[in-house]
Structures are given as C-alpha cells and as structure tokens.
Coordinates of C-alpha atoms in Angstrom, one line a residue:
X1 CA 79.2 130.4 139.6
X2 CA 82.5 128.7 138.5
X3 CA 83.2 128.8 134.8
X4 CA 84.5 125.4 133.6
X5 CA 87.8 125.5 131.8
X6 CA 87.8 125.4 128.0
X7 CA 89.7 122.1 127.5
X8 CA 89.3 122.4 123.7
X9 CA 91.6 125.5 123.8
X10 CA 94.4 123.5 125.3
X11 CA 97.2 122.1 123.0
X12 CA 96.7 118.4 122.6
X13 CA 100.0 117.5 124.2
X14 CA 99.2 119.6 127.3
X15 CA 95.7 118.1 127.5
X16 CA 97.1 114.5 127.2
X17 CA 99.7 115.1 129.9
X18 CA 97.0 116.5 132.2
X19 CA 94.7 113.5 131.7
X20 CA 97.5 111.0 132.0
X21 CA 98.8 112.5 135.3
X22 CA 95.4 112.5 137.0
X23 CA 94.1 109.1 135.8
X24 CA 97.4 107.4 136.6
X25 CA 97.1 108.6 140.2
X26 CA 93.3 108.0 140.5
X27 CA 92.7 104.7 138.8
X28 CA 93.2 101.5 141.0
X29 CA 96.6 100.1 139.9
X30 CA 95.5 96.5 140.5
X31 CA 92.9 96.9 137.8
X32 CA 95.2 98.3 135.1
X33 CA 95.5 96.1 132.0
X34 CA 93.0 93.5 133.1
X35 CA 91.4 91.7 130.2
X36 CA 87.9 91.6 131.6
X37 CA 85.2 94.3 131.9
X38 CA 85.4 96.0 135.3
X39 CA 82.2 96.3 137.3
X40 CA 80.9 99.6 138.6
X41 CA 81.5 98.8 142.3
X42 CA 85.2 98.1 141.6
X43 CA 85.7 101.6 140.3
X44 CA 83.2 103.5 142.4
X45 CA 86.0 105.7 144.1
X46 CA 87.6 106.4 140.7
X47 CA 84.2 107.4 139.2
X48 CA 83.6 109.7 142.2
X49 CA 87.0 111.4 141.8
X50 CA 86.5 111.8 138.1
X51 CA 83.0 113.3 138.8
X52 CA 84.5 115.7 141.3
X53 CA 87.2 116.7 138.8
X54 CA 84.4 117.3 136.2
X55 CA 85.8 114.7 133.9
X56 CA 83.3 111.9 134.2
X57 CA 81.6 112.8 130.9
X58 CA 84.2 113.9 128.3
X59 CA 81.7 114.0 125.4
X60 CA 78.8 115.7 127.2
X61 CA 78.1 119.4 126.7
X62 CA 79.3 121.7 129.4
X63 CA 75.7 122.8 130.1
X64 CA 74.9 119.2 131.2
X65 CA 78.0 118.8 133.4
X66 CA 80.3 117.4 130.8
X67 CA 83.7 118.5 129.6
X68 CA 82.3 119.5 126.2
X69 CA 85.3 118.1 124.3
X70 CA 85.5 118.3 120.6
X71 CA 86.2 115.1 118.6
X72 CA 90.0 115.6 118.6
X73 CA 90.1 115.9 122.4
X74 CA 87.6 113.0 122.9
X75 CA 89.9 110.8 120.9
X76 CA 92.9 112.0 122.8
X77 CA 91.1 111.3 126.1
X78 CA 90.2 107.8 125.1
X79 CA 93.7 107.1 123.8
X80 CA 95.4 108.2 127.0
X81 CA 93.1 105.9 129.1
X82 CA 94.0 103.1 126.8
X83 CA 97.7 103.8 127.0
X84 CA 97.6 103.9 130.8
X85 CA 95.8 100.5 130.8
X86 CA 92.3 101.4 131.9
X87 CA 90.2 98.4 131.0
X88 CA 86.7 98.2 129.8
X89 CA 84.3 100.0 132.2
X90 CA 80.6 99.7 132.4
X91 CA 79.6 103.2 131.2
X92 CA 76.4 102.7 129.3
X93 CA 74.7 105.6 131.0
X94 CA 77.5 108.0 130.2
X95 CA 78.3 106.8 126.7
X96 CA 74.9 105.6 125.4
X97 CA 71.9 106.8 127.3
X98 CA 73.1 110.3 128.2
X99 CA 73.5 111.4 124.5
X100 CA 70.2 109.8 123.6
X101 CA 68.3 111.7 126.3
X102 CA 69.9 115.0 125.3
X103 CA 68.6 114.3 121.8
X104 CA 65.2 112.6 122.3
X105 CA 64.3 113.0 126.0
X106 CA 61.8 115.3 127.5
X107 CA 63.0 118.2 129.8
X108 CA 61.7 116.2 132.8
X109 CA 63.6 113.1 131.7
X110 CA 66.8 115.1 131.3
X111 CA 66.4 116.7 134.7
X112 CA 65.6 113.4 136.4
X113 CA 68.2 111.1 134.9
X114 CA 71.2 113.1 133.6
X115 CA 72.5 114.4 137.0
X116 CA 72.2 110.9 138.5
X117 CA 74.2 109.4 135.6
X118 CA 76.9 112.0 136.2
X119 CA 77.1 111.3 139.9
X120 CA 77.0 107.5 139.3
X121 CA 73.9 107.3 141.5
X122 CA 72.3 105.3 138.7
X123 CA 74.0 102.4 136.8
X124 CA 72.3 101.6 133.5
X125 CA 72.3 98.6 131.3
X126 CA 71.1 98.1 127.8
X127 CA 68.2 95.8 127.1
X128 CA 68.3 95.1 123.3
X129 CA 69.1 91.5 122.5
X130 CA 66.6 88.7 122.9
X131 CA 66.6 85.0 122.2
X132 CA 66.2 85.0 118.4
X133 CA 66.9 88.7 118.1
X134 CA 70.6 89.5 118.4
X135 CA 72.2 90.5 115.1
X136 CA 68.7 90.8 113.7
X137 CA 67.6 93.1 116.5
X138 CA 64.5 94.3 114.6
X139 CA 63.0 90.8 115.2
X140 CA 62.6 91.5 118.9
X141 CA 59.4 90.3 120.4
X142 CA 59.3 91.5 124.0
X143 CA 55.8 93.1 124.1
X144 CA 54.6 96.4 125.5
X145 CA 50.8 96.5 125.6
X146 CA 49.3 100.0 126.2
X147 CA 47.1 100.6 129.2
X148 CA 45.4 103.8 130.4
X149 CA 48.5 104.6 132.6
X150 CA 51.3 103.3 130.4
X151 CA 52.4 99.9 129.2
X152 CA 52.7 96.3 130.4
X153 CA 55.9 94.5 129.4
X154 CA 56.2 90.8 128.9
X155 CA 59.1 88.9 127.5
X156 CA 62.9 88.3 127.9
X157 CA 66.2 90.0 127.2
X158 CA 69.5 88.1 127.0
X159 CA 73.2 89.0 127.0
X160 CA 72.4 92.1 129.0
X161 CA 75.8 93.4 130.1
X162 CA 76.1 93.9 133.9
X163 CA 72.4 93.9 134.5
X164 CA 73.0 92.3 137.9
X165 CA 75.1 95.3 138.9
X166 CA 72.7 97.9 137.4
X167 CA 69.7 99.5 138.9
X168 CA 68.1 100.7 135.7
X169 CA 67.8 99.7 132.0
X170 CA 67.1 101.4 128.8
X171 CA 65.4 99.0 126.4
X172 CA 63.5 98.4 123.2
X173 CA 60.1 96.7 123.2
X174 CA 57.5 96.0 120.6
X175 CA 54.5 98.3 120.9
X176 CA 52.9 97.3 117.5
X177 CA 52.7 93.5 117.0
X178 CA 51.8 93.8 113.3
X179 CA 54.0 96.5 111.7
X180 CA 54.4 97.0 108.0
X181 CA 58.2 96.7 108.5
X182 CA 59.8 94.9 111.4
X183 CA 61.8 98.1 112.3
X184 CA 58.5 99.9 112.9
X185 CA 56.3 99.4 116.0
X186 CA 59.3 99.4 118.4
X187 CA 59.5 101.8 121.3
X188 CA 62.3 102.9 123.6
X189 CA 61.7 102.7 127.4
X190 CA 63.4 103.4 130.7
X191 CA 62.8 100.9 133.5
X192 CA 63.8 100.4 137.1
X193 CA 65.2 96.9 137.6
X194 CA 63.6 96.8 141.1
X195 CA 60.1 97.0 139.7
X196 CA 57.8 94.1 140.4
X197 CA 57.9 91.4 137.7
X198 CA 61.5 91.9 136.7
X199 CA 64.0 89.0 137.3
X200 CA 67.7 89.2 136.6
X201 CA 69.6 86.0 136.2
X202 CA 73.4 86.3 135.6
X203 CA 75.1 84.0 133.0
X204 CA 78.6 82.6 133.8
X205 CA 80.8 82.9 130.8
X206 CA 83.6 80.7 129.4
X207 CA 86.1 83.0 131.2
X208 CA 84.3 82.3 134.5
X209 CA 83.0 85.8 134.7
X210 CA 79.5 87.0 135.5
X211 CA 79.3 89.8 132.9
X212 CA 76.1 89.0 131.0
X213 CA 72.5 88.3 132.2
X214 CA 69.1 87.1 131.2
X215 CA 66.3 89.6 132.2
X216 CA 62.7 88.4 132.4
X217 CA 59.7 90.7 132.3
X218 CA 56.4 89.4 133.7
X219 CA 53.5 91.9 133.6
X220 CA 55.8 94.8 134.4
X221 CA 54.0 98.2 134.7
X222 CA 55.8 101.1 132.9
X223 CA 54.4 104.6 133.4
X224 CA 54.0 106.9 130.4
X225 CA 56.8 109.2 131.4
X226 CA 59.3 106.4 130.8
X227 CA 58.8 106.4 127.0
X228 CA 61.7 108.1 125.2
X229 CA 60.9 109.7 121.9
X230 CA 57.8 108.9 119.9
X231 CA 55.7 105.8 120.3
X232 CA 56.6 103.2 117.8
X233 CA 59.7 105.2 116.8
X234 CA 62.2 103.5 119.1
X235 CA 64.3 102.2 116.2
X236 CA 65.1 105.7 115.2
X237 CA 66.3 106.4 118.8
X238 CA 68.4 103.2 118.9
X239 CA 70.0 104.0 115.5
X240 CA 71.0 107.4 116.6
X241 CA 73.3 105.8 119.1
X242 CA 75.5 104.6 116.3
X243 CA 76.5 108.1 115.6
X244 CA 77.8 108.5 119.2
X245 CA 79.9 105.3 119.2
X246 CA 81.0 104.3 115.7
X247 CA 84.7 105.3 116.0
X248 CA 85.1 104.0 119.6
X249 CA 83.6 100.6 118.9
X250 CA 86.5 99.8 116.7
X251 CA 89.1 101.4 119.0
X252 CA 92.4 99.5 119.3
X253 CA 92.5 99.9 123.1
X254 CA 91.4 96.3 123.8
X255 CA 93.8 94.8 121.2
X256 CA 96.8 96.8 122.4
X257 CA 97.2 95.1 125.8
X258 CA 97.0 91.6 124.3
X259 CA 99.5 92.4 121.5
X260 CA 102.0 94.0 123.9
X261 CA 101.9 90.9 126.1
X262 CA 102.3 88.7 123.0
X263 CA 105.4 90.7 122.0
X264 CA 106.9 90.2 125.5
X265 CA 106.3 86.5 125.2
X266 CA 107.9 86.3 121.8
X267 CA 110.9 88.3 122.9
X268 CA 111.4 85.8 125.8
X269 CA 111.6 82.9 123.4
X270 CA 115.0 81.2 122.6
X271 CA 116.8 82.5 119.4
X272 CA 115.9 79.3 117.5
X273 CA 112.1 79.9 117.8
X274 CA 112.0 81.1 114.2
X275 CA 108.4 80.0 113.3
X276 CA 106.9 81.8 116.3
X277 CA 108.8 85.0 115.4
X278 CA 107.5 84.8 111.8
X279 CA 103.9 84.4 113.0
X280 CA 104.4 87.3 115.3
X281 CA 105.7 89.5 112.4
X282 CA 102.7 88.6 110.2
X283 CA 100.4 89.6 113.1
X284 CA 102.4 92.8 113.6
X285 CA 101.9 93.8 110.0
X286 CA 98.1 93.4 110.2
X287 CA 98.0 95.1 113.6
X288 CA 100.0 98.1 112.3
X289 CA 97.7 98.3 109.2
X290 CA 94.7 98.4 111.6
X291 CA 96.3 101.1 113.7
X292 CA 97.0 103.1 110.6
X293 CA 93.4 102.8 109.4
X294 CA 92.1 103.8 112.8
X295 CA 94.5 106.9 112.8
X296 CA 93.1 107.9 109.3
X297 CA 89.5 107.6 110.5
X298 CA 90.4 109.5 113.7
X299 CA 91.9 112.3 111.7
X300 CA 88.8 112.4 109.5
X301 CA 86.6 112.7 112.6
X302 CA 88.8 115.3 114.2
X303 CA 88.3 117.5 111.1
X304 CA 84.5 117.3 111.5
X305 CA 83.8 114.3 109.2
X306 CA 80.9 112.0 110.1
X307 CA 81.8 108.3 110.0
X308 CA 79.2 106.1 108.3
X309 CA 79.1 102.5 107.5
X310 CA 82.8 102.3 106.7
X311 CA 83.3 102.3 110.5
X312 CA 82.2 98.6 110.4
X313 CA 85.7 97.9 108.9
X314 CA 87.2 99.0 112.2
X315 CA 84.9 96.8 114.3
X316 CA 85.7 93.9 112.0
X317 CA 89.4 94.3 112.1
X318 CA 89.6 95.0 115.8
X319 CA 87.7 91.9 116.8
X320 CA 89.3 89.5 114.4
X321 CA 92.9 90.7 115.1
X322 CA 92.2 90.4 118.8
X323 CA 91.2 86.8 118.4
X324 CA 94.2 86.0 116.2
X325 CA 96.6 87.6 118.8
X326 CA 95.1 85.7 121.7
X327 CA 95.1 82.4 119.8
X328 CA 98.9 82.9 119.3
X329 CA 99.3 83.9 123.0
X330 CA 97.6 80.7 124.0
X331 CA 99.6 78.6 121.6
X332 CA 102.9 80.0 123.0
X333 CA 101.8 79.4 126.6
X334 CA 100.7 75.9 125.7
X335 CA 98.8 73.8 128.3
X336 CA 99.7 76.2 131.2
X337 CA 97.5 78.8 129.6
X338 CA 94.3 77.2 130.8
X339 CA 95.2 77.7 134.5
X340 CA 93.0 80.7 135.1
X341 CA 93.8 81.1 138.8
X342 CA 97.6 81.2 138.4
X343 CA 99.5 84.5 138.7
X344 CA 101.4 84.0 135.5
X345 CA 101.6 85.2 131.9
X346 CA 99.9 81.9 130.9
X347 CA 96.9 82.7 133.0
X348 CA 96.6 86.2 131.5
X349 CA 96.9 84.6 128.0
X350 CA 94.0 82.4 128.9
X351 CA 91.9 85.3 130.2
X352 CA 92.6 87.3 127.0
X353 CA 91.7 84.3 124.9
X354 CA 88.3 83.7 126.6
X355 CA 87.5 87.4 126.5
X356 CA 88.3 87.6 122.8
X357 CA 85.9 84.8 121.8
X358 CA 82.7 86.9 121.8
X359 CA 84.3 89.9 120.3
X360 CA 83.3 88.9 116.8
X361 CA 79.7 88.5 118.0
X362 CA 79.1 91.4 120.5
X363 CA 78.1 94.7 118.9
X364 CA 77.3 93.1 115.6
X365 CA 78.8 89.8 114.3
X366 CA 81.6 89.8 111.7
X367 CA 79.2 88.5 109.2
X368 CA 76.9 91.4 109.8
X369 CA 79.9 93.9 109.5
X370 CA 81.0 92.3 106.2
X371 CA 77.4 92.7 104.9
X372 CA 77.3 96.3 105.9
X373 CA 80.6 97.0 104.2
X374 CA 79.6 95.1 101.1
X375 CA 76.3 96.9 100.7
X376 CA 76.8 100.4 102.1
X377 CA 80.5 101.0 101.3
X378 CA 81.3 98.9 98.2
X379 CA 77.8 99.0 96.7
X380 CA 77.6 95.3 96.2
X381 CA 74.3 93.4 96.0
X382 CA 73.7 91.6 99.3

C-alpha cells in the first residue's frame, strides 16, 4: 500500500511551487482567466489528471482519498490556482457534498458516493433556491411526502447551477408542512436527475451563458437510503456547509482578474486621462483594503481560528468591489464593450461586467450580508 505524502510537512513556498508547476502544465491554457464558470466537460481531462495526482480534493482527509491539507495549505492551494488564472469550476461535489457526507452520511452513503465524487464519475448540483425562497431559504416549499418506501417530491428549484451538466443533486425539501419554526421540518436528500418526474430547463443569462437552471419535480420517488442526516433536520445539515466554505466565498480570486485587466486598460490611456486615473486609484485603495482584510482572516484561520458571521464582510466586499471594477472597465471600453463575440479587451470587459451583476445576489444578497454583520458582529437590533 502506498503511503500518501504529508503535504502539511512541506514548507509553504515549496508546496506552492509544486502546485504551480503541475497546474500550469495540466490546466487548459485557453481557459485561463476566463470570466465565466467553466463546465465539467471542459475540464474533464484536467480533473482526471488531478485525481491521478491525488490532488482533486485538497481539503478531504487522507483516509477518504484527499490531500488532508491543513487550513494554511488549503489557502495556499487556492491562492496558487487563482494566481495561475484557473477560473470558477463546478466542484459542488468536492467542496460541498463531500464534507457533508463525511459528517452526516451513513457508512453506506460514504462508500457509494465519495469515491465517485473523487473520480468525477458523478457531477453534483445544489438544489436549494426556489421561486420565493432564495435569500429567505427557510421559506422553501418543495414537498417531500413520506411513503412506505421513502418520499415523493413535488415542486420546483430555480437558479440551480450547472444542473444541465450534472447527473445528481443534493437538495432540501419540506417534510413537515406545519413546523413550529420555518427552519424546522426540512430534510436533506440525494437524488438522481435521470429519475422519472425530474425535468431540467436551462436559463440563458444576461452574459449569454447557460449556467443556471430550473428543475421541476413531479411525483419523484426517493428511496429511504437517500436521506442524509435526521428526518426534519436538513437545516442543520445545510448550515454545517457554511463552516466549510466561509473563507473561500469571499476569496479575492474572482476580483483579481478583473482588477488586473482594468489596470492594464488604465496604463494604456493617454497621459491626460487624469479623471480615469483618479477613479482607478480610489478603486485600488478599496481593493487593497479588501486584500488586507482577507489576509488577516486567512492568518486567523491558519492559526486554527473558526470564522463566524464576520466572514460575511468578505462576501460583501468581494462582490461589491467586483461590480465597481467591472463598471469602470465597461466605462473605459465605451460602446465597444458590448460586443461579446469580439476577441478584444472590450469583449472581456463586457463578459466581466455581465458576470459581476449577480455576485451581490448569489450566495446571499448584499442586504442579507449587511444584516448578518449588523446583528451577529456589531450586536445591533435588526
């Protein structure tokens, strides 16, 4: 039996150099620095090579096939991918479901699903949001009615990322229609999107991408072994996910590419473009403040600290600075920026702009983040 290397024993500079060298060679060069989310089919060969290398799951424990990285090395891994220009990948199985199954899943569920996540045999999407239940997720209404063999699902999910390129979904459904509190009576299920009664309908976005979907459930039969955790306790399972992703949701990796391109655009302006340079400097100050705060939170996490509600500040700053940067990019590129099929900086500016629009909504709106900070961090009445 081969003993996996102890990556945590490596000096951080050596670890970073190792990751950088391999990923630079393995990741498709034509997909570096793209502003959109990259689909699983586009990076299938990259995922296969990362799996063969044993690096597909940096945060997973070694016993489940992961690298077993501590927080410091996880952050270093993510920062190196961002520096190389690896864009957003569809990794919900690796980043979200895997850690939840390790914590709440049965031994049979772990044995069935974790190896298939590692090998990329399964592609998972997240079925949370519904019409009328987005930021207020606990208001979800998709029903799961118990039967002798399991549950029957009826209802709709919306804004489901990459459902049309996934074969499975982890989801929340209401198993008690009359709970004392709306966060109660919700359960966490695993479903196959090929099951009878499930219809996936892609949504074309403003940026002309097919990234999100509607998913309809009509009398969908779910067996008992697809319930994760306790019945009616799905909210507890879903909340546990926050502990796995808080720091990375507010990562600067998606802002960095846009800001670097904006800087190149400003440097190419004539010397008398004083107003544009002043706007760029103001943005740079806010951008550097954000990077400094992220570095402080990263150092805290590296030392074993557990980020709480204050991580909402990172999400808030990351998304709003991203929008401000892309607005300035589009302003500088003027009308040419809307030509989405041109191979120009203007077309990239338009792509960044369109991608930035939902960033203050996805993952919790800016209003929700401000409310969390006000109540949980500042202790203000909300």
